[in-house]
Amino acid sequence: MTPLAALGWRPELAARLPAGTVPARVARVDRSRLAVLTEDGERRVHPGAGLYADPELGGPAVGDWVALRDELAVAVLPRRSAFTRTVAGRTSAAQVVAANLDVVLVVDALSGPSRLRRVERYLAVAWSSGATPVVVLTKADLCDDVGAAVAEVAEDALGVDVLAVSAVTGEGLDAVRAVLAPGCTAAMVGPSGVGKTSLANALAGRELAATREIREDGRGRHTTTARELHLLPGGALLVDTPGMRELALYDDADGVAAAFSDVTALADGCRFRDCAHRTEPGCAVAAAIDDGRLDPARFAGWRKLQAEAHRQLLRVDARARAEEHARVRALHRSRRDQPIRPR
């Protein structure tokens, strides 16, 4: 038997279990079945229709705790954290990638093109999840100057550990294992081909999923096709996720502020509260760019993610849309009422 605590169970969830049910952790979600982990081992169960009744919940996700009544999952227990993105395509719906996480491993490769803007985007969503983000840079064996590459990312990833690893040589694996304490649940997120599956296999000490040869350009090939929760030898739980071609922000304004805490702090020092950080007098952001304290590319990344988070908020929040319409009307009214000065 596996104690529930080893699967990440928290005692406070016991009060939320419906009468006559037992808890189980969702390890994989298929169309008509859930693979779940229980004290007695892995089981395949049917999801009840009620699991999809709440649009905010979006149905069970990998990492969720569900209540089982025989072979039926009848309820999803409250989540304490969730890595969430907007569903790819023209939609405003949320997709929970993984739930009840303690750590989000933002994985990118030390081979290939510059990765800073991509890591910033993943960190914004990771901070919003409620879990602790850690950047893991794979394929250290293919990088000529690992120290310089790590330092470049660490300069942007404020307050976040940045670890370099190689699944081939084993370099850095112990540092990653140190982050994954017994009972801790971590999810690996990142684009396709950065080595998430190879890293998962190396951490597990066995093949959790097959890998494929790298391409001629040095990038890996997409291998993981579904999110799945695995129990690692050290007692941690790891969610391996497919590569994401598109990571669209959902409700991540706070995450953007956390990922760009340096830019946010500068913006708070501007003379005007509604400073657009262009040509306004007393703009602390522009001053920092001019004297070299702030990289213009990082500022552009912040503006891009900030605008994306605001657009998504307007799509999903009726109150925010009403406030934005009122603000725009007031702005037009103030401009219309200004007296026309003769030339």
mmCIF file of C-alpha atoms in Angstrom:
data_model
loop_
_atom_site.group_PDB
_atom_site.id
_atom_site.type_symbol
_atom_site.label_atom_id
_atom_site.label_comp_id
_atom_site.label_asym_id
_atom_site.label_seq_id
_atom_site.Cartn_x
_atom_site.Cartn_y
_atom_site.Cartn_z
ATOM 1 C CA MET A 1 0.000 0.000 0.000
ATOM 2 C CA THR A 2 1.047 3.603 -0.692
ATOM 3 C CA PRO A 3 0.157 6.138 2.035
ATOM 4 C CA LEU A 4 -1.948 9.017 0.734
ATOM 5 C CA ALA A 5 0.650 11.488 2.029
ATOM 6 C CA ALA A 6 3.166 9.961 -0.397
ATOM 7 C CA LEU A 7 0.766 10.875 -3.213
ATOM 8 C CA GLY A 8 0.592 14.512 -2.071
ATOM 9 C CA TRP A 9 -2.567 14.265 0.047
ATOM 10 C CA ARG A 10 -3.299 17.107 2.481
ATOM 11 C CA PRO A 11 -5.322 16.305 5.636
ATOM 12 C CA GLU A 12 -7.578 19.364 5.200
ATOM 13 C CA LEU A 13 -9.063 17.771 2.068
ATOM 14 C CA ALA A 14 -10.694 15.049 4.168
ATOM 15 C CA ALA A 15 -13.487 17.438 5.154
ATOM 16 C CA ARG A 16 -14.338 17.978 1.465
ATOM 17 C CA LEU A 17 -14.815 14.284 0.653
ATOM 18 C CA PRO A 18 -18.468 13.340 -0.002
ATOM 19 C CA ALA A 19 -19.834 10.640 2.302
ATOM 20 C CA GLY A 20 -19.107 7.099 1.171
ATOM 21 C CA THR A 21 -16.181 8.022 -1.103
ATOM 22 C CA VAL A 22 -12.408 7.571 -1.032
ATOM 23 C CA PRO A 23 -9.741 9.915 -2.426
ATOM 24 C CA ALA A 24 -7.639 9.256 -5.529
ATOM 25 C CA ARG A 25 -5.063 11.327 -7.433
ATOM 26 C CA VAL A 26 -5.551 11.766 -11.168
ATOM 27 C CA ALA A 27 -2.500 10.465 -13.019
ATOM 28 C CA ARG A 28 -3.834 10.678 -16.580
ATOM 29 C CA VAL A 29 -6.979 11.912 -18.309
ATOM 30 C CA ASP A 30 -8.286 10.050 -21.338
ATOM 31 C CA ARG A 31 -11.575 10.665 -23.160
ATOM 32 C CA SER A 32 -13.719 8.223 -21.214
ATOM 33 C CA ARG A 33 -11.462 7.052 -18.413
ATOM 34 C CA LEU A 34 -9.232 8.436 -15.684
ATOM 35 C CA ALA A 35 -6.077 6.701 -14.503
ATOM 36 C CA VAL A 36 -5.908 7.409 -10.752
ATOM 37 C CA LEU A 37 -3.476 6.607 -7.940
ATOM 38 C CA THR A 38 -4.906 5.286 -4.668
ATOM 39 C CA GLU A 39 -3.536 3.713 -1.517
ATOM 40 C CA ASP A 40 -4.055 0.342 -3.196
ATOM 41 C CA GLY A 41 -2.317 1.223 -6.452
ATOM 42 C CA GLU A 42 -3.322 2.531 -9.881
ATOM 43 C CA ARG A 43 -6.888 2.124 -11.113
ATOM 44 C CA ARG A 44 -8.905 3.031 -14.193
ATOM 45 C CA VAL A 45 -12.213 4.691 -13.368
ATOM 46 C CA HIS A 46 -15.030 6.489 -15.149
ATOM 47 C CA PRO A 47 -15.494 10.249 -14.694
ATOM 48 C CA GLY A 48 -18.992 11.180 -13.537
ATOM 49 C CA ALA A 49 -20.947 13.766 -15.523
ATOM 50 C CA GLY A 50 -20.911 16.108 -12.533
ATOM 51 C CA LEU A 51 -17.151 16.573 -12.892
ATOM 52 C CA TYR A 52 -17.790 18.729 -15.968
ATOM 53 C CA ALA A 53 -20.694 20.762 -14.602
ATOM 54 C CA ASP A 54 -18.573 23.682 -13.411
ATOM 55 C CA PRO A 55 -17.153 25.692 -16.362
ATOM 56 C CA GLU A 56 -14.637 27.356 -14.038
ATOM 57 C CA LEU A 57 -13.258 23.941 -13.094
ATOM 58 C CA GLY A 58 -13.065 22.675 -16.662
ATOM 59 C CA GLY A 59 -13.235 19.012 -15.668
ATOM 60 C CA PRO A 60 -10.603 16.881 -13.930
ATOM 61 C CA ALA A 61 -6.938 17.533 -14.689
ATOM 62 C CA VAL A 62 -3.750 15.617 -14.017
ATOM 63 C CA GLY A 63 -2.808 16.203 -10.375
ATOM 64 C CA ASP A 64 -6.387 16.706 -9.197
ATOM 65 C CA TRP A 65 -7.782 14.827 -6.228
ATOM 66 C CA VAL A 66 -11.097 13.173 -6.983
ATOM 67 C CA ALA A 67 -13.650 11.385 -4.810
ATOM 68 C CA LEU A 68 -14.298 7.783 -5.866
ATOM 69 C CA ARG A 69 -17.486 5.856 -5.321
ATOM 70 C CA ASP A 70 -16.656 2.351 -6.515
ATOM 71 C CA GLU A 71 -15.465 2.782 -10.132
ATOM 72 C CA LEU A 72 -16.898 6.273 -10.588
ATOM 73 C CA ALA A 73 -15.197 9.618 -9.870
ATOM 74 C CA VAL A 74 -18.035 11.754 -8.502
ATOM 75 C CA ALA A 75 -16.292 14.998 -7.458
ATOM 76 C CA VAL A 76 -13.093 17.022 -7.910
ATOM 77 C CA LEU A 77 -11.725 18.256 -4.596
ATOM 78 C CA PRO A 78 -10.629 21.924 -4.266
ATOM 79 C CA ARG A 79 -7.348 22.790 -5.951
ATOM 80 C CA ARG A 80 -4.615 24.643 -4.088
ATOM 81 C CA SER A 81 -2.679 25.533 -7.248
ATOM 82 C CA ALA A 82 -2.968 25.070 -11.003
ATOM 83 C CA PHE A 83 -0.856 25.807 -14.061
ATOM 84 C CA THR A 84 -3.452 27.228 -16.452
ATOM 85 C CA ARG A 85 -3.303 28.514 -20.009
ATOM 86 C CA THR A 86 -5.817 29.720 -22.564
ATOM 87 C CA VAL A 87 -6.850 26.962 -24.947
ATOM 88 C CA ALA A 88 -5.016 27.293 -28.256
ATOM 89 C CA GLY A 89 -7.009 28.934 -31.040
ATOM 90 C CA ARG A 90 -9.633 31.669 -31.054
ATOM 91 C CA THR A 91 -11.123 31.077 -27.640
ATOM 92 C CA SER A 92 -11.036 32.477 -24.135
ATOM 93 C CA ALA A 93 -11.501 29.115 -22.401
ATOM 94 C CA ALA A 94 -9.020 28.009 -19.767
ATOM 95 C CA GLN A 95 -7.138 24.733 -19.830
ATOM 96 C CA VAL A 96 -5.646 23.405 -16.600
ATOM 97 C CA VAL A 97 -2.363 21.758 -17.555
ATOM 98 C CA ALA A 98 -1.715 20.324 -14.079
ATOM 99 C CA ALA A 99 -3.214 20.864 -10.623
ATOM 100 C CA ASN A 100 -2.110 20.829 -6.985
ATOM 101 C CA LEU A 101 1.517 21.615 -7.777
ATOM 102 C CA ASP A 102 4.276 22.581 -5.380
ATOM 103 C CA VAL A 103 6.901 23.283 -8.045
ATOM 104 C CA VAL A 104 6.778 24.220 -11.735
ATOM 105 C CA LEU A 105 9.924 23.246 -13.626
ATOM 106 C CA VAL A 106 10.198 25.643 -16.566
ATOM 107 C CA VAL A 107 12.305 23.597 -18.976
ATOM 108 C CA ASP A 108 14.267 24.971 -21.910
ATOM 109 C CA ALA A 109 17.374 23.828 -23.747
ATOM 110 C CA LEU A 110 20.891 25.241 -23.692
ATOM 111 C CA SER A 111 21.148 24.381 -27.384
ATOM 112 C CA GLY A 112 19.352 26.423 -30.008
ATOM 113 C CA PRO A 113 18.364 30.104 -30.247
ATOM 114 C CA SER A 114 18.002 32.647 -27.453
ATOM 115 C CA ARG A 115 15.423 31.569 -24.901
ATOM 116 C CA LEU A 116 14.921 34.622 -22.649
ATOM 117 C CA ARG A 117 11.538 35.848 -23.918
ATOM 118 C CA ARG A 118 10.161 32.304 -23.927
ATOM 119 C CA VAL A 119 11.314 31.648 -20.351
ATOM 120 C CA GLU A 120 9.759 34.946 -19.242
ATOM 121 C CA ARG A 121 6.376 33.870 -20.649
ATOM 122 C CA TYR A 122 6.466 30.497 -18.895
ATOM 123 C CA LEU A 123 7.573 32.122 -15.634
ATOM 124 C CA ALA A 124 4.642 34.549 -15.745
ATOM 125 C CA VAL A 125 2.191 31.636 -15.925
ATOM 126 C CA ALA A 126 4.185 29.628 -13.364
ATOM 127 C CA TRP A 127 4.068 32.464 -10.816
ATOM 128 C CA SER A 128 0.298 32.725 -11.353
ATOM 129 C CA SER A 129 -0.142 29.000 -10.685
ATOM 130 C CA GLY A 130 0.507 29.330 -6.957
ATOM 131 C CA ALA A 131 3.493 26.967 -7.167
ATOM 132 C CA THR A 132 7.206 27.791 -6.928
ATOM 133 C CA PRO A 133 8.898 28.151 -10.323
ATOM 134 C CA VAL A 134 12.363 26.735 -11.052
ATOM 135 C CA VAL A 135 14.102 27.109 -14.427
ATOM 136 C CA VAL A 136 15.823 23.947 -15.687
ATOM 137 C CA LEU A 137 18.124 24.329 -18.692
ATOM 138 C CA THR A 138 18.700 20.972 -20.375
ATOM 139 C CA LYS A 139 21.323 19.677 -22.830
ATOM 140 C CA ALA A 140 24.244 21.163 -20.914
ATOM 141 C CA ASP A 141 26.484 18.700 -22.769
ATOM 142 C CA LEU A 142 25.730 20.580 -26.012
ATOM 143 C CA CYS A 143 26.579 24.050 -24.655
ATOM 144 C CA ASP A 144 30.088 25.547 -24.959
ATOM 145 C CA ASP A 145 29.706 27.962 -22.012
ATOM 146 C CA VAL A 146 27.125 26.699 -19.533
ATOM 147 C CA GLY A 147 28.011 29.268 -16.869
ATOM 148 C CA ALA A 148 27.441 32.234 -19.180
ATOM 149 C CA ALA A 149 24.146 30.804 -20.477
ATOM 150 C CA VAL A 150 22.849 30.182 -16.953
ATOM 151 C CA ALA A 151 23.913 33.658 -15.836
ATOM 152 C CA GLU A 152 22.067 35.232 -18.777
ATOM 153 C CA VAL A 153 18.807 33.503 -17.815
ATOM 154 C CA ALA A 154 19.312 34.078 -14.071
ATOM 155 C CA GLU A 155 19.641 37.818 -14.700
ATOM 156 C CA ASP A 156 16.067 37.787 -16.055
ATOM 157 C CA ALA A 157 14.551 35.068 -13.825
ATOM 158 C CA LEU A 158 14.508 37.148 -10.655
ATOM 159 C CA GLY A 159 13.983 35.202 -7.433
ATOM 160 C CA VAL A 160 14.042 31.871 -9.303
ATOM 161 C CA ASP A 161 16.640 29.091 -9.147
ATOM 162 C CA VAL A 162 18.205 28.362 -12.550
ATOM 163 C CA LEU A 163 19.685 24.869 -12.913
ATOM 164 C CA ALA A 164 21.676 23.411 -15.811
ATOM 165 C CA VAL A 165 21.368 19.662 -16.454
ATOM 166 C CA SER A 166 22.343 16.982 -18.920
ATOM 167 C CA ALA A 167 20.325 13.794 -19.157
ATOM 168 C CA VAL A 168 23.268 12.302 -21.095
ATOM 169 C CA THR A 169 26.082 12.907 -18.590
ATOM 170 C CA GLY A 170 23.968 13.251 -15.424
ATOM 171 C CA GLU A 171 25.316 16.742 -14.758
ATOM 172 C CA GLY A 172 22.972 18.766 -12.527
ATOM 173 C CA LEU A 173 20.458 15.972 -11.874
ATOM 174 C CA ASP A 174 21.179 15.949 -8.133
ATOM 175 C CA ALA A 175 20.374 19.684 -7.978
ATOM 176 C CA VAL A 176 16.990 19.022 -9.585
ATOM 177 C CA ARG A 177 16.341 16.065 -7.258
ATOM 178 C CA ALA A 178 17.066 18.345 -4.295
ATOM 179 C CA VAL A 179 14.110 20.515 -5.341
ATOM 180 C CA LEU A 180 11.796 17.478 -5.465
ATOM 181 C CA ALA A 181 11.199 16.507 -1.843
ATOM 182 C CA PRO A 182 9.154 13.413 -0.917
ATOM 183 C CA GLY A 183 5.437 14.098 -1.401
ATOM 184 C CA CYS A 184 6.219 17.185 -3.522
ATOM 185 C CA THR A 185 4.394 17.471 -6.855
ATOM 186 C CA ALA A 186 6.203 19.122 -9.752
ATOM 187 C CA ALA A 187 5.213 19.695 -13.363
ATOM 188 C CA MET A 188 7.626 20.088 -16.251
ATOM 189 C CA VAL A 189 6.461 22.671 -18.780
ATOM 190 C CA GLY A 190 8.136 23.993 -21.888
ATOM 191 C CA PRO A 191 8.128 23.900 -25.678
ATOM 192 C CA SER A 192 8.591 20.755 -27.742
ATOM 193 C CA GLY A 193 12.053 19.340 -28.206
ATOM 194 C CA VAL A 194 13.779 20.808 -25.141
ATOM 195 C CA GLY A 195 14.349 17.446 -23.458
ATOM 196 C CA LYS A 196 11.539 17.151 -20.916
ATOM 197 C CA THR A 197 11.021 13.435 -21.548
ATOM 198 C CA SER A 198 14.758 12.682 -21.348
ATOM 199 C CA LEU A 199 14.908 14.618 -18.083
ATOM 200 C CA ALA A 200 11.908 12.741 -16.688
ATOM 201 C CA ASN A 201 13.492 9.416 -17.615
ATOM 202 C CA ALA A 202 16.776 10.419 -15.991
ATOM 203 C CA LEU A 203 15.061 11.520 -12.769
ATOM 204 C CA ALA A 204 13.047 8.305 -12.649
ATOM 205 C CA GLY A 205 16.018 6.073 -13.413
ATOM 206 C CA ARG A 206 13.920 4.223 -15.981
ATOM 207 C CA GLU A 207 12.091 4.896 -19.236
ATOM 208 C CA LEU A 208 8.798 6.601 -18.455
ATOM 209 C CA ALA A 209 8.361 7.465 -22.119
ATOM 210 C CA ALA A 210 10.308 6.895 -25.303
ATOM 211 C CA THR A 211 12.581 9.590 -26.706
ATOM 212 C CA ARG A 212 13.586 10.288 -30.300
ATOM 213 C CA GLU A 213 16.845 11.346 -31.900
ATOM 214 C CA ILE A 214 17.594 15.055 -32.065
ATOM 215 C CA ARG A 215 17.217 16.824 -35.389
ATOM 216 C CA GLU A 216 20.036 18.174 -37.518
ATOM 217 C CA ASP A 217 19.527 21.655 -36.042
ATOM 218 C CA GLY A 218 20.223 20.292 -32.540
ATOM 219 C CA ARG A 219 16.645 20.472 -31.322
ATOM 220 C CA GLY A 220 14.787 17.517 -29.940
ATOM 221 C CA ARG A 221 11.673 15.933 -31.391
ATOM 222 C CA HIS A 222 8.261 15.957 -29.770
ATOM 223 C CA THR A 223 7.621 12.640 -27.978
ATOM 224 C CA THR A 224 5.203 13.148 -25.067
ATOM 225 C CA THR A 225 1.583 13.041 -26.264
ATOM 226 C CA ALA A 226 -0.350 13.279 -22.980
ATOM 227 C CA ARG A 227 0.096 14.729 -19.519
ATOM 228 C CA GLU A 228 0.887 12.045 -16.960
ATOM 229 C CA LEU A 229 1.748 11.934 -13.253
ATOM 230 C CA HIS A 230 4.643 9.676 -12.218
ATOM 231 C CA LEU A 231 5.924 8.676 -8.772
ATOM 232 C CA LEU A 232 9.718 9.125 -8.666
ATOM 233 C CA PRO A 233 12.129 6.919 -6.689
ATOM 234 C CA GLY A 234 12.855 9.675 -4.141
ATOM 235 C CA GLY A 235 9.155 10.046 -3.274
ATOM 236 C CA ALA A 236 8.328 13.122 -5.370
ATOM 237 C CA LEU A 237 5.616 13.169 -8.030
ATOM 238 C CA LEU A 238 6.334 14.515 -11.498
ATOM 239 C CA VAL A 239 3.924 15.581 -14.246
ATOM 240 C CA ASP A 240 5.413 15.233 -17.715
ATOM 241 C CA THR A 241 3.597 17.402 -20.248
ATOM 242 C CA PRO A 242 3.597 17.565 -24.053
ATOM 243 C CA GLY A 243 5.455 20.467 -25.595
ATOM 244 C CA MET A 244 3.353 23.588 -26.033
ATOM 245 C CA ARG A 245 3.434 25.269 -29.416
ATOM 246 C CA GLU A 246 1.449 28.127 -27.915
ATOM 247 C CA LEU A 247 1.379 29.230 -24.272
ATOM 248 C CA ALA A 248 -1.337 31.867 -24.160
ATOM 249 C CA LEU A 249 -1.818 33.708 -20.879
ATOM 250 C CA TYR A 250 -5.120 33.299 -19.069
ATOM 251 C CA ASP A 251 -5.453 35.150 -15.737
ATOM 252 C CA ASP A 252 -1.819 36.079 -15.330
ATOM 253 C CA ALA A 253 -1.523 39.806 -14.586
ATOM 254 C CA ASP A 254 -0.095 39.050 -11.139
ATOM 255 C CA GLY A 255 2.253 36.479 -12.657
ATOM 256 C CA VAL A 256 3.556 39.025 -15.163
ATOM 257 C CA ALA A 257 4.163 41.478 -12.315
ATOM 258 C CA ALA A 258 6.073 38.792 -10.372
ATOM 259 C CA ALA A 259 8.133 37.643 -13.355
ATOM 260 C CA PHE A 260 9.045 41.270 -14.135
ATOM 261 C CA SER A 261 9.310 42.537 -10.567
ATOM 262 C CA ASP A 262 12.239 44.782 -11.531
ATOM 263 C CA VAL A 263 10.257 46.530 -14.287
ATOM 264 C CA THR A 264 7.166 46.726 -12.066
ATOM 265 C CA ALA A 265 9.212 48.403 -9.326
ATOM 266 C CA LEU A 266 10.585 50.932 -11.813
ATOM 267 C CA ALA A 267 7.083 51.677 -13.144
ATOM 268 C CA ASP A 268 5.901 52.349 -9.589
ATOM 269 C CA GLY A 269 8.520 55.106 -9.417
ATOM 270 C CA CYS A 270 7.216 57.048 -12.423
ATOM 271 C CA ARG A 271 5.932 60.565 -11.776
ATOM 272 C CA PHE A 272 2.491 59.851 -13.245
ATOM 273 C CA ARG A 273 0.358 56.854 -12.293
ATOM 274 C CA ASP A 274 -0.862 56.399 -15.875
ATOM 275 C CA CYS A 275 2.618 56.756 -17.386
ATOM 276 C CA ALA A 276 2.840 55.024 -20.779
ATOM 277 C CA HIS A 277 6.672 54.829 -20.477
ATOM 278 C CA ARG A 278 7.251 56.599 -23.759
ATOM 279 C CA THR A 279 8.019 60.323 -23.600
ATOM 280 C CA GLU A 280 6.381 61.327 -20.307
ATOM 281 C CA PRO A 281 8.513 63.493 -17.985
ATOM 282 C CA GLY A 282 9.685 61.720 -14.842
ATOM 283 C CA CYS A 283 9.416 58.216 -16.341
ATOM 284 C CA ALA A 284 11.593 55.922 -14.219
ATOM 285 C CA VAL A 285 11.397 53.136 -16.803
ATOM 286 C CA ALA A 286 12.711 55.300 -19.644
ATOM 287 C CA ALA A 287 15.479 56.596 -17.388
ATOM 288 C CA ALA A 288 16.533 53.019 -16.536
ATOM 289 C CA ILE A 289 16.659 52.117 -20.248
ATOM 290 C CA ASP A 290 18.682 55.251 -21.036
ATOM 291 C CA ASP A 291 21.315 54.597 -18.367
ATOM 292 C CA GLY A 292 21.596 50.867 -19.107
ATOM 293 C CA ARG A 293 19.906 49.492 -15.986
ATOM 294 C CA LEU A 294 17.049 47.951 -17.995
ATOM 295 C CA ASP A 295 17.397 45.976 -21.220
ATOM 296 C CA PRO A 296 15.018 47.424 -23.843
ATOM 297 C CA ALA A 297 14.190 43.849 -24.981
ATOM 298 C CA ARG A 298 13.112 42.939 -21.448
ATOM 299 C CA PHE A 299 10.942 46.061 -21.281
ATOM 300 C CA ALA A 300 9.368 45.123 -24.636
ATOM 301 C CA GLY A 301 8.721 41.599 -23.306
ATOM 302 C CA TRP A 302 7.007 43.041 -20.234
ATOM 303 C CA ARG A 303 4.809 45.345 -22.319
ATOM 304 C CA LYS A 304 3.831 42.483 -24.621
ATOM 305 C CA LEU A 305 2.817 40.104 -21.811
ATOM 306 C CA GLN A 306 1.126 42.882 -19.850
ATOM 307 C CA ALA A 307 -1.005 43.794 -22.873
ATOM 308 C CA GLU A 308 -1.821 40.132 -23.549
ATOM 309 C CA ALA A 309 -2.896 39.577 -19.932
ATOM 310 C CA HIS A 310 -5.103 42.682 -20.086
ATOM 311 C CA ARG A 311 -6.757 41.602 -23.355
ATOM 312 C CA GLN A 312 -7.498 38.181 -21.923
ATOM 313 C CA LEU A 313 -8.956 39.735 -18.768
ATOM 314 C CA LEU A 314 -11.340 41.779 -20.894
ATOM 315 C CA ARG A 315 -12.408 38.619 -22.747
ATOM 316 C CA VAL A 316 -13.315 36.662 -19.597
ATOM 317 C CA ASP A 317 -14.334 39.340 -17.063
ATOM 318 C CA ALA A 318 -17.535 41.315 -17.695
ATOM 319 C CA ARG A 319 -16.765 43.809 -14.913
ATOM 320 C CA ALA A 320 -13.304 44.492 -16.367
ATOM 321 C CA ARG A 321 -14.869 45.074 -19.802
ATOM 322 C CA ALA A 322 -17.366 47.538 -18.319
ATOM 323 C CA GLU A 323 -14.608 49.422 -16.478
ATOM 324 C CA GLU A 324 -12.496 49.568 -19.651
ATOM 325 C CA HIS A 325 -15.438 50.923 -21.695
ATOM 326 C CA ALA A 326 -16.093 53.538 -19.010
ATOM 327 C CA ARG A 327 -12.418 54.558 -18.997
ATOM 328 C CA VAL A 328 -12.322 54.925 -22.794
ATOM 329 C CA ARG A 329 -15.589 56.934 -22.819
ATOM 330 C CA ALA A 330 -14.249 59.247 -20.123
ATOM 331 C CA LEU A 331 -11.039 59.742 -22.099
ATOM 332 C CA HIS A 332 -12.934 60.619 -25.285
ATOM 333 C CA ARG A 333 -15.228 62.933 -23.340
ATOM 334 C CA SER A 334 -12.311 64.807 -21.768
ATOM 335 C CA ARG A 335 -10.676 65.290 -25.162
ATOM 336 C CA ARG A 336 -13.964 66.429 -26.720
ATOM 337 C CA ASP A 337 -14.572 68.967 -23.957
ATOM 338 C CA GLN A 338 -11.118 70.545 -24.233
ATOM 339 C CA PRO A 339 -11.320 74.046 -25.753
ATOM 340 C CA ILE A 340 -9.889 74.438 -29.219
ATOM 341 C CA ARG A 341 -6.960 76.843 -29.072
ATOM 342 C CA PRO A 342 -6.519 79.224 -31.994
ATOM 343 C CA ARG A 343 -3.308 78.848 -33.944
#
